[in-house]
C-alpha cells in the first residue's frame, strides 16, 4: 500500500479550485455526509503514514471518540497514533464488522480542529500527496503524545539582575545565556546551553553566581502572553490608514486577503502589528510566517517590545521538549501568537483569527522536499477554510500576488514612503566591461572608491555576493579537469577557512587534494571565481584598517549567532559587511550607507521562469539595506549587462514598470499565473530506469487543447545524491483541473524498483 507516492485516493468531494492556489475563492470544499448523530460503532482513523487513506477501526463502548481525537490503534503487528477522521459521503469499501480492529486508547488532548482536518485534506489533494503524510506535519513530534513529564527544574533570570548594568563584566557567552533567560520562558539548563551555543559549565557558573534562579517548570506552564491592549507607536498618516483597514478586516472575522505593499523601511511591520493587536484583543490566535527563522532575532525583540511578551517560535531548531510544550499550548489555545517557518502553518490552532505572511515573495516559502507546497499559497487556503483574514506583506510583491491584487481578489494597501522621511537609496549600475576589476579581483575601481569614501565618513558598507565559500569552481591548470561532486552533477565549492571542498546540494565534503585527481599534476589546482571568503581577502588587502566580517549561512549558524552579528553591526564593531542573501532581508542598520552588489548578473543565469523576478526582488531588498536612517544611502550594482530590464528597472526605481512588463511577458507565454505548471521529477539510482519511466510518462501524457508537455529532459541537476533525474513539465491553460490530469496520467505508469516520481504542482525550482 505504501508504494508509489502518487497513488492516492483523490476524493471526489475535494474538487480542486481551477485556479492558482493563491486565489482559492472556492477552496472550501463542501462535505456532504459529515455530521452529528449517534456515536458510530466504527470510525475512520487517519495515520501519519504515506497510506492511501484512512482505515476503519471499531469503537469500543468504553472509549467514545469524536472526529479529531488522537487515538492509538493497532496496525499490522505494531501500534500507531492516528486521528479519528471524518466519514466522507463517497467512502465505499466496507470491511466486515467482525474483521475490524478496535481503537486501543484515546489521548487526553484537544481534538485536531475540523478546519485543520479539512486543511490537511486540501493540501494532500492539491499536492497529490498521501493525506497521512500531510497529517504528519500537523502532528509534529510523537513526544506530544507522551504523558506529561514530571516537573523539571528550569532557570530564569534571577530577581534584581539588570542586564543593562551588570554588577560584573560579562563574557559574551554568559551574556548570551542571560539574554536568552531574560527574553523567554524558563528553560532547562540543557536547553539554555544548547540554544545559546555554550557549554553546560557556563550555565552552571551563572547559577552559582546567583545570576540565574531555579524554578520548577511544569510542562503545562504557559509563559505570559503578548498583550494586545498595550499602545503602539504613533503612526504616520499612511500607516494609520493602512492599520485601520487591517483592524477592520480583523473585526469582520471572515476571509479576506490583503497585500501590504510598502517600500523597505516604510513600517509594514508596525502596521501589521496593529492587526495582531486587534486579533489579540478578540482573544484570537495569530500566526506570523517569516521566510527565514534564523534571522528573526531582531523581529522578536521588536515584537516583545510592542506586546510585552515573546511569541511562541516554531522552527526546525526547537528542542524536543520545547516543541512538545509549544504544540500542546497551541492546541489548548494558550499560546496566542506563533511566529514560524513554513511548518507552523500545520499546527492545530483551535482559534486562529489572523495570518500574516511577511516577505510574501520569498522563495524560501516553497518547500521542496517531502510534501512539496508553497507556504504562502497554502496560508491563503488556510485563511479561506478558517474564514479569517490574511495579510501578505512585501516591498517587492510576487508577480502572482500582484496579479491577484490587480484583479481585485486581494485588497492592496500602499505605504509609499520610508518612515521618518528617510529617502530610498540611489541605485547605479557599474558596467564592469568598462570598469574592469584587476585580474583575479572582483571589485571595480568605482566600487573601491565608494567603499573608501564611506569608510572615511565613518559609515558602514555592505558588499553583497550570493555565493558561499571561497570559490565556486576548482580547475586543474594542467588538464582542465573540474572538481565535481561524486553523487551530484555539480561543482565542488572550496571553503578555504575549513580547508575543504563541499557540495552545496548534498552536503558531501572532502579535503582539498594536493594533486589533480584526473592527471595527478601537483600544485596546479586553481580557484576560479569568487565566493564571499575570497572577497573578504580582497577587502582585507584594500582596506587593511577596516573591520570586515562575513555573514553567510555557514558562518551564521543559528538564531543566536545571527543576533550577535546584527548587534555587532548595529554597534559599529564592523565597518564592512560581506554577505550572501542572508544579509539581504529585514535588517535595519542606521549607519549603513553603501551597498555594493558584486555580481548583479548572478541570479539571471540559468533562465528559469522567475529568474528576472527573483533577481529584481533580491537586489531591491539588498538595496533597501542602505540609508535607512538620516544619512542617505547609495547602491552600486556591478553588471556586464546594464541594459538588462532588471538593471534598468532597479536604476530607474521603476518597480511597477518592471512588474507590468514581466506580467505581460507571462501573459503572452501563458505562464503562471496565466497558465498553470506542474513538474514531474523521475529519479532512480540507474540512469536507464529513470529514462524508461520518463519515456513511459511521455507516451501516456495527457493530450488535448490547452495542454502542453515539455520533456522528458535531464534535469539541470541530472544527478543528485546519487540519483539520476529526469523532468517533465506540464503546462495547461488556466481553468483546467491540474490535479485530475496528473492523477489520471500517473495512474497509467506503474513504478518499479527504486524509481520515484515526485510531483511538484506550481513548481518554483527548475533544478
Ligand atoms: P518595513 O517592515 O516596511 O521594512 P519597519 O516596520 O521595519 O519597515 O520599519 C522601519 C523602521 O522604522 C523600524 O526601525 C521601525 O521601528 C521604524 N518605524 C516605522 N514606523 C514607525 C512609527 N510609526 N513610529 C516609530 N518608529 C517607526
Ligand atoms: Zn553532491
CSV table of C-alpha atoms in Angstrom, one decimal, residues 175 199 231 260 337 478 645:
chain,number,residue,atom,x,y,z
A,175,UNK,CA,25.7,37.4,28.1
A,199,UNK,CA,28.9,24.5,27.2
A,231,UNK,CA,-0.4,51.0,23.0
A,260,UNK,CA,0.5,45.3,2.4
A,337,UNK,CA,1.0,34.3,18.8
A,478,UNK,CA,47.4,21.2,-16.4
A,645,UNK,CA,15.4,45.1,-17.9
